[in-house]
Short mmCIF file of C-alpha atoms and ligand atoms in Angstrom, two decimals:
data_model
loop_
_atom_site.label_atom_id
_atom_site.label_comp_id
_atom_site.label_asym_id
_atom_site.label_seq_id
_atom_site.Cartn_x
_atom_site.Cartn_y
_atom_site.Cartn_z
CA UNK A 87 20.78 3.02 12.71
CA UNK A 88 20.64 5.26 15.52
CA UNK A 89 16.62 6.53 17.20
CA UNK A 90 17.85 9.83 16.33
CA UNK A 91 18.53 8.87 12.71
CA UNK A 92 15.75 6.09 12.58
CA UNK A 93 12.95 9.41 14.12
CA UNK A 94 14.11 11.57 11.62
CA UNK A 95 14.25 9.66 8.48
CA UNK A 96 10.29 8.84 9.18
CA UNK A 97 9.80 12.17 9.31
CA UNK A 98 11.59 12.87 6.73
CA UNK A 99 9.58 9.84 4.44
CA UNK A 100 6.39 11.40 5.76
CA UNK A 101 7.09 15.18 5.26
CA UNK A 102 6.64 15.46 0.74
CA UNK A 103 5.66 18.37 -0.91
CA UNK A 104 2.24 18.07 -2.09
CA UNK A 105 1.76 14.61 0.39
CA UNK A 106 -1.02 13.53 2.63
CA UNK A 107 -1.16 11.04 4.69
CA UNK A 108 -4.36 8.75 4.44
CA UNK A 109 -5.91 8.02 7.59
CA UNK A 110 -7.44 4.14 7.76
CA UNK A 111 -7.32 3.27 11.91
CA UNK A 112 -10.60 3.71 12.60
CA UNK A 113 -12.10 1.27 15.39
CA UNK A 114 -13.99 -1.82 14.37
CA UNK A 115 -17.33 0.11 16.07
CA UNK A 116 -16.37 3.05 14.18
CA UNK A 117 -15.60 1.66 11.42
CA UNK A 118 -18.70 -0.68 11.73
CA UNK A 119 -20.62 2.65 11.38
CA UNK A 120 -19.18 4.01 8.24
CA UNK A 121 -19.91 -0.45 6.44
CA UNK A 122 -24.18 0.19 8.04
CA UNK A 123 -24.14 2.98 5.87
CA UNK A 124 -23.39 1.27 3.61
CA UNK A 125 -25.00 -1.71 3.62
CA UNK A 126 -21.75 -3.70 4.43
CA UNK A 127 -21.95 -6.42 7.63
CA UNK A 128 -19.39 -5.34 10.06
CA UNK A 129 -17.10 -8.31 10.12
CA UNK A 130 -13.50 -8.72 10.28
CA UNK A 131 -13.37 -10.36 6.72
CA UNK A 132 -15.67 -7.46 5.53
CA UNK A 133 -12.68 -5.58 6.68
CA UNK A 134 -9.83 -7.09 5.72
CA UNK A 135 -11.27 -7.15 2.09
CA UNK A 136 -12.04 -3.34 2.41
CA UNK A 137 -8.21 -2.11 3.88
CA UNK A 138 -6.89 -4.07 1.30
CA UNK A 139 -8.31 -2.51 -1.25
CA UNK A 140 -7.74 0.86 -0.13
CA UNK A 141 -4.23 0.39 0.72
CA UNK A 142 -3.42 -1.29 -2.39
CA UNK A 143 -5.03 1.79 -4.08
CA UNK A 144 -1.86 1.62 -7.14
CA UNK A 145 -0.29 4.86 -7.78
CA UNK A 146 -1.23 6.14 -4.72
CA UNK A 147 2.14 6.51 -3.65
CA UNK A 148 2.22 9.57 -5.69
CA UNK A 149 0.02 11.60 -3.72
CA UNK A 150 0.51 9.64 0.31
CA UNK A 151 3.16 9.38 2.36
CA UNK A 152 2.28 7.47 5.55
CA UNK A 153 -0.91 4.89 6.45
CA UNK A 154 -2.33 4.84 9.80
CA UNK A 155 -3.22 1.44 10.60
CA UNK A 156 -5.51 -0.07 12.93
CA UNK A 157 -3.84 -2.97 15.56
CA UNK A 158 -6.06 -5.32 13.54
CA UNK A 159 -5.10 -4.34 9.88
CA UNK A 160 -1.19 -4.78 10.82
CA UNK A 161 -2.22 -9.01 11.47
CA UNK A 162 -4.73 -8.77 7.89
CA UNK A 163 -3.29 -10.40 4.26
CA UNK A 164 -4.40 -9.13 1.52
CA UNK A 165 -5.77 -12.03 -0.95
CA UNK A 166 -2.38 -13.19 -2.51
CA UNK A 167 -0.87 -13.67 1.00
CA UNK A 168 1.00 -10.17 1.56
CA UNK A 169 0.55 -9.07 4.72
CA UNK A 170 -0.59 -5.43 4.74
CA UNK A 171 1.83 -3.29 6.15
CA UNK A 172 4.35 -4.61 3.58
CA UNK A 173 1.43 -4.00 0.72
CA UNK A 174 1.80 0.12 2.24
CA UNK A 175 5.91 0.14 2.46
CA UNK A 176 5.83 -1.68 -0.86
CA UNK A 177 4.76 1.62 -2.70
CA UNK A 178 6.51 4.16 -0.04
CA UNK A 179 4.27 4.81 1.97
CA UNK A 180 5.38 4.33 5.68
CA UNK A 181 2.74 1.87 7.70
CA UNK A 182 1.49 4.10 10.92
CA UNK A 183 -0.75 2.23 14.44
CA UNK A 184 -3.41 4.03 16.06
CA UNK A 185 -2.41 3.02 19.54
CA UNK A 186 -4.49 5.27 21.33
CA UNK A 187 -6.90 2.70 23.14
CA UNK A 188 -9.57 5.46 22.80
CA UNK A 189 -11.39 7.84 25.39
CA UNK A 190 -14.20 8.30 28.50
CA UNK A 191 -15.51 10.86 30.42
CA UNK A 192 -13.13 12.79 32.75
CA UNK A 193 -14.17 12.10 36.41
CA UNK A 194 -15.16 15.39 38.24
CA UNK A 195 -15.56 16.83 34.87
CA UNK A 196 -18.14 16.32 32.98
CA UNK A 197 -18.80 16.38 30.15
CA UNK A 198 -14.96 16.13 28.98
CA UNK A 199 -12.95 13.46 27.54
CA UNK A 200 -9.74 11.78 28.58
CA UNK A 201 -7.82 10.12 26.14
CA UNK A 202 -6.63 6.34 27.97
CA UNK A 203 -4.34 3.28 26.24
CA UNK A 204 -1.02 5.06 27.97
CA UNK A 205 -0.32 1.29 30.54
CA UNK A 206 1.98 -0.74 28.79
CA UNK A 207 2.29 1.22 25.70
CA UNK A 208 5.75 0.89 26.00
CA UNK A 209 5.73 -2.32 25.00
CA UNK A 210 2.80 -2.71 23.10
CA UNK A 211 5.04 0.21 20.13
CA UNK A 212 7.97 -2.87 20.68
CA UNK A 213 5.35 -5.41 19.08
CA UNK A 214 3.26 -2.82 16.33
CA UNK A 215 7.63 -1.46 15.53
CA UNK A 216 7.84 -5.27 14.51
CA UNK A 217 5.01 -5.68 12.72
CA UNK A 218 5.92 -2.78 10.50
CA UNK A 219 4.64 0.33 12.07
CA UNK A 220 6.89 3.40 12.03
CA UNK A 221 5.24 6.14 13.50
CA UNK A 222 2.29 6.52 16.10
CA UNK A 223 -1.63 8.39 16.50
CA UNK A 224 -2.69 9.34 19.76
CA UNK A 225 -6.02 11.36 19.17
CA UNK A 226 -7.79 13.71 21.81
CA UNK A 227 -11.44 15.58 21.34
CA UNK A 228 -12.20 18.06 23.67
CA UNK A 229 -16.21 18.61 23.24
CA UNK A 230 -17.07 23.16 23.31
CA UNK A 231 -20.58 25.05 24.48
CA UNK A 232 -19.75 28.08 26.50
CA UNK A 233 -18.40 26.98 29.46
CA UNK A 234 -16.37 23.48 27.44
CA UNK A 235 -13.51 21.58 27.76
CA UNK A 236 -12.59 22.84 30.85
CA UNK A 237 -9.21 23.63 32.59
CA UNK A 238 -9.19 20.33 34.11
CA UNK A 239 -9.70 18.02 30.60
CA UNK A 240 -7.47 21.11 28.94
CA UNK A 241 -4.37 19.69 31.30
CA UNK A 242 -5.14 16.29 31.30
CA UNK A 243 -5.30 15.47 27.46
CA UNK A 244 -2.06 17.42 27.36
CA UNK A 245 -0.02 15.70 30.25
CA UNK A 246 -1.31 12.13 28.49
CA UNK A 247 -0.40 13.55 25.31
CA UNK A 248 3.04 14.49 25.80
CA UNK A 249 3.44 11.18 28.05
CA UNK A 250 2.24 9.27 24.58
CA UNK A 251 5.02 11.20 22.18
CA UNK A 252 7.42 10.64 25.10
CA UNK A 253 7.22 7.03 24.47
CA UNK A 254 7.94 6.91 20.83
CA UNK A 255 9.70 8.40 21.11
CA UNK A 256 12.40 5.97 23.45
CA UNK A 257 10.86 3.47 20.94
CA UNK A 258 11.91 4.68 17.64
CA UNK A 259 8.22 5.74 16.61
CA UNK A 260 7.23 9.65 15.49
CA UNK A 261 4.44 10.29 17.36
CA UNK A 262 1.10 12.29 15.29
CA UNK A 263 0.31 14.38 18.30
CA UNK A 264 -3.05 14.74 17.36
CA UNK A 265 -5.74 17.30 20.14
CA UNK A 266 -9.05 17.26 18.13
CA UNK A 267 -11.96 20.07 19.04
CA UNK A 268 -15.11 19.01 18.04
CA UNK A 269 -16.79 20.13 15.07
CA UNK A 270 -19.93 18.91 17.10
CA UNK A 271 -21.95 21.78 18.12
CA UNK A 272 -23.43 25.38 18.30
CA UNK A 273 -20.43 26.90 18.72
CA UNK A 274 -19.47 29.56 16.68
CA UNK A 275 -15.96 30.50 14.67
CA UNK A 276 -14.72 32.31 17.55
CA UNK A 277 -15.39 30.03 20.25
CA UNK A 278 -13.41 27.41 18.34
CA UNK A 279 -10.53 30.69 17.72
CA UNK A 280 -10.34 30.70 20.97
CA UNK A 281 -11.22 26.94 22.64
CA UNK A 282 -7.99 25.89 20.28
CA UNK A 283 -5.52 28.10 20.93
CA UNK A 284 -5.96 27.68 24.61
CA UNK A 285 -5.91 23.38 24.20
CA UNK A 286 -2.44 23.51 21.66
CA UNK A 287 -0.65 25.80 24.00
CA UNK A 288 -1.05 23.59 26.77
CA UNK A 289 -0.14 21.15 24.29
CA UNK A 290 2.97 22.30 23.21
CA UNK A 291 4.06 23.11 27.08
CA UNK A 292 2.87 19.78 28.10
CA UNK A 293 5.20 18.79 25.27
CA UNK A 294 7.70 20.94 26.52
CA UNK A 295 7.64 19.65 30.26
CA UNK A 296 7.73 16.00 28.81
CA UNK A 297 11.19 16.96 26.52
CA UNK A 298 9.44 15.77 23.61
CA UNK A 299 11.96 16.64 20.87
CA UNK A 300 9.45 19.16 18.20
CA UNK A 301 11.28 17.65 15.11
CA UNK A 302 10.20 14.38 14.82
CA UNK A 303 6.48 14.69 15.61
CA UNK A 304 4.25 15.91 13.56
CA UNK A 305 0.81 17.73 15.55
CA UNK A 306 -3.23 16.55 13.26
CA UNK A 307 -4.63 19.37 14.41
CA UNK A 308 -8.31 20.10 13.62
CA UNK A 309 -8.70 24.14 11.07
CA UNK A 310 -11.01 26.87 12.97
CA UNK A 311 -14.92 26.72 12.35
CA UNK A 312 -17.71 26.85 12.69
CA UNK A 313 -19.79 23.87 14.66
CA UNK A 314 -21.79 21.60 13.08
CA UNK A 315 -25.48 23.04 14.41
CA UNK A 316 -24.47 26.86 12.47
CA UNK A 317 -27.05 27.46 9.84
CA UNK A 318 -23.29 28.21 6.81
CA UNK A 319 -19.99 26.82 7.35
CA UNK A 320 -17.93 30.29 7.99
CA UNK A 321 -16.09 31.45 4.62
CA UNK A 322 -13.62 30.01 3.08
CA UNK A 323 -11.10 32.80 3.53
CA UNK A 324 -11.99 33.04 7.29
CA UNK A 325 -11.24 29.12 7.39
CA UNK A 326 -8.32 29.40 6.49
CA UNK A 327 -7.37 32.67 8.25
CA UNK A 328 -8.19 31.61 11.60
CA UNK A 329 -6.26 28.93 11.54
CA UNK A 330 -3.33 30.13 10.43
CA UNK A 331 -3.85 32.10 12.54
CA UNK A 332 -3.92 30.43 15.18
CA UNK A 333 -1.60 28.08 13.99
CA UNK A 334 1.68 31.20 13.98
CA UNK A 335 0.30 31.58 17.93
CA UNK A 336 1.08 28.60 19.88
CA UNK A 337 2.76 25.52 17.45
CA UNK A 338 7.02 25.63 17.38
CA UNK A 339 8.55 26.57 14.04
CA UNK A 340 10.13 23.49 14.83
CA UNK A 341 7.60 21.52 14.69
CA UNK A 342 8.23 19.42 10.46
CA UNK A 343 4.86 19.10 9.18
CA UNK A 344 1.47 19.79 10.62
CA UNK A 345 -1.05 17.44 9.47
CA UNK A 346 -5.01 18.41 9.52
CA UNK A 347 -8.35 15.90 10.03
CA UNK A 348 -10.62 16.38 8.64
CA UNK A 349 -13.46 16.43 11.16
CA UNK A 350 -16.75 16.02 9.23
CA UNK A 351 -16.07 17.83 6.97
CA UNK A 352 -17.35 17.36 3.14
CA UNK A 353 -14.15 15.29 1.58
CA UNK A 354 -14.14 18.81 -0.81
CA UNK A 355 -14.61 21.54 1.93
CA UNK A 356 -11.11 20.22 3.97
CA UNK A 357 -9.42 20.46 0.57
CA UNK A 358 -10.79 23.70 -0.55
CA UNK A 359 -9.68 24.91 3.04
CA UNK A 360 -5.95 23.11 3.02
CA UNK A 361 -6.12 24.81 -0.37
CA UNK A 362 -6.74 28.26 1.18
CA UNK A 363 -4.01 27.62 3.22
CA UNK A 364 -1.67 27.64 0.93
CA UNK A 365 -2.75 29.84 -0.45
CA UNK A 366 -1.68 32.35 2.42
CA UNK A 367 2.17 33.67 3.20
CA UNK A 368 4.70 31.12 3.54
CA UNK A 369 4.67 30.07 7.39
CA UNK A 370 7.32 27.46 9.52
CA UNK A 371 6.11 23.93 8.62
CA UNK A 372 4.51 22.54 5.36
CA UNK A 373 0.58 21.77 6.05
CA UNK A 374 -0.35 18.59 4.49
CA UNK A 375 -3.62 16.08 4.86
CA UNK A 376 -4.70 14.07 7.75
CA UNK A 377 -7.85 13.01 6.84
CA UNK A 378 -10.09 9.44 7.30
CA UNK A 379 -13.83 10.26 6.77
CA UNK A 380 -13.00 13.60 3.37
CA UNK A 381 -11.23 10.53 2.43
CA UNK A 382 -12.60 7.86 2.49
CA UNK A 383 -16.53 9.09 2.10
CA UNK A 384 -16.21 8.65 -2.09
CA UNK A 385 -14.98 5.90 -1.82
CA UNK A 386 -17.09 3.36 0.74
CA UNK A 387 -20.07 5.21 -1.75
CA UNK A 388 -18.33 3.64 -5.04
CA UNK A 389 -17.40 0.36 -3.50
CA UNK A 390 -20.65 -0.77 -1.04
CA UNK A 391 -19.34 -3.73 -0.02
CA UNK A 392 -18.81 -5.66 -3.52
CA UNK A 393 -15.65 -7.19 -5.09
CA UNK A 394 -16.86 -5.11 -8.45
CA UNK A 395 -16.69 -2.36 -7.50
CA UNK A 396 -13.05 -2.44 -6.46
CA UNK A 397 -11.49 -0.74 -9.17
CA UNK A 398 -13.82 2.14 -9.15
CA UNK A 399 -13.37 2.36 -5.58
CA UNK A 400 -10.08 2.57 -6.14
CA UNK A 401 -10.20 5.70 -8.56
CA UNK A 402 -11.95 7.89 -6.34
CA UNK A 403 -9.00 6.85 -3.14
CA UNK A 404 -6.81 8.12 -5.55
CA UNK A 405 -8.73 11.30 -7.27
CA UNK A 406 -9.19 12.38 -3.78
CA UNK A 407 -5.93 11.66 -2.72
CA UNK A 408 -4.46 13.80 -6.17
CA UNK A 409 -6.49 17.03 -5.59
CA UNK A 410 -5.80 17.22 -1.62
CA UNK A 411 -1.79 16.45 -2.92
CA UNK A 412 -2.90 20.00 -5.19
CA UNK A 413 -4.34 22.02 -2.31
CA UNK A 414 -0.84 20.57 -0.56
CA UNK A 415 0.22 23.13 -3.01
CA UNK A 416 -2.63 25.97 -3.19
CA UNK A 417 -3.20 24.28 -7.14
CA UNK A 418 -6.64 22.68 -6.17
CA UNK A 419 -9.66 24.44 -8.44
CA UNK A 420 -12.39 23.46 -7.66
CA UNK A 421 -12.95 23.02 -11.77
CA UNK A 422 -11.30 19.66 -10.32
CA UNK A 423 -13.23 18.07 -9.29
CA UNK A 424 -16.05 17.71 -12.34
CA UNK A 425 -13.14 17.26 -14.49
CA UNK A 426 -12.40 14.21 -12.45
CA UNK A 427 -15.92 12.98 -11.96
CA UNK A 428 -16.24 13.43 -15.96
CA UNK A 429 -13.06 10.35 -16.57
CA UNK A 430 -15.08 7.81 -18.88
CA UNK A 431 -14.94 4.90 -17.26
CA UNK A 432 -12.63 2.46 -17.01
P1 LIG R 777 -11.71 12.92 10.06
O1 LIG R 777 -10.47 12.76 8.66
O2 LIG R 777 -12.18 11.35 9.07
O3 LIG R 777 -11.71 13.32 11.19
O4 LIG R 777 -10.26 11.44 10.98
C1 LIG R 777 -8.88 11.06 11.08
C2 LIG R 777 -8.79 11.33 12.44
O5 LIG R 777 -7.65 9.75 12.40
C3 LIG R 777 -9.97 11.25 13.29
O6 LIG R 777 -8.29 11.12 14.31
#
C-alpha cells in the first residue's frame, strides 16, 4: 500500500459512525496521580495490569475505533502473553501512540508553555509503527487568563503541531493534532471561545504552511466551556452552540473527524455536551470523543487495583463507551445513565 492509501485506510478505520477513541496514553507521572487517588502503587506491573484490563474489555470494538497508548504500553503483554497492541487490533481497534515529550515553560513568555519532542521523531515513529501503531497524538496546551496565551505561545505551539503532523505523514502515520485550551482558571466561556478561535486559526494556518494534507489528519480540540473556578458551568446549550460556532469558523471541511478531549469535565458532562453538539444541524466533519478521564474515571473507581474487580471495571468502561457512542449520533439520554447503574451485577 502506498503512503496515501495507508493514511486513508487508517482514517477510515478511525472515523466511524457511533464510535470514538479511548485515550489511555497517560505518562507515568500522570497515571501515578490517577492510581494514588484509588490507593494503587504506580509500578510498571500495576500499569500493565490496568491497561491489559482496559484493552481486553470484551465488546469494546463496538464503540471504540482507536486507542491512544503510551510508549511503555506498546511493549507490554497481557497475562496470556499477547502484546497489548495486538490485543487492541484483535477487537478491530486501531492502536495509536502519544509521541510528544510533554510540555515545558516557553522561554520569554511567562505563564505560557510549549510542547517538546520533535527531535528524533521520524525515527521513533518508524519504531512505533513496527510495534503496531498506526496513528499518533501530540498535545499542545494553552493556559488561559486575561492576557494568556500570548501571541508567541499561539504561534510557537501551532508551528510545533504542524511540524509534528508533517513528519507523521512522511512516516505513513495519521496525526491527531491536539490543541488543548485548559479549563483550569476562572475565565468565562466567552474568553475560552476567543482563545480557542485564535488558537485554531493559527493551527490551521501552520498546517497549511507545512503542507499537511487535511484529509489525512484528525483534530482533537477542547470544548468551549467556562473555567473550572467559575461558580458553575455554562448551560449545555451554550457550550454546544459556542463550540460548534468556533469550529465552523476555523476547521476546514476537509478534516474528516473532530474527536474532543474531556479536559476535566465529569464523565456525564462530557457525554451530554457531545450529544448536544450532534443534535445541532449536520456539520462538515464527524464530531466524536477521544476521552481519557471521562472514560476512565468510573473504571478506576470500580477497579481499585484488585484483580477480582476486573470484570466490573470492564463493565464500567463498556458502559461509558456505549453512552458516548450514542452521543456521537445525538441519541444519548441522561436516563440511560441510571439504567446503566441498575444493571444486575455479573
Ligand atoms: P482527557 O479526556 O482526560 O482530557 O484526556 C484526553 C487526552 O488525551 C489528553 O491529552
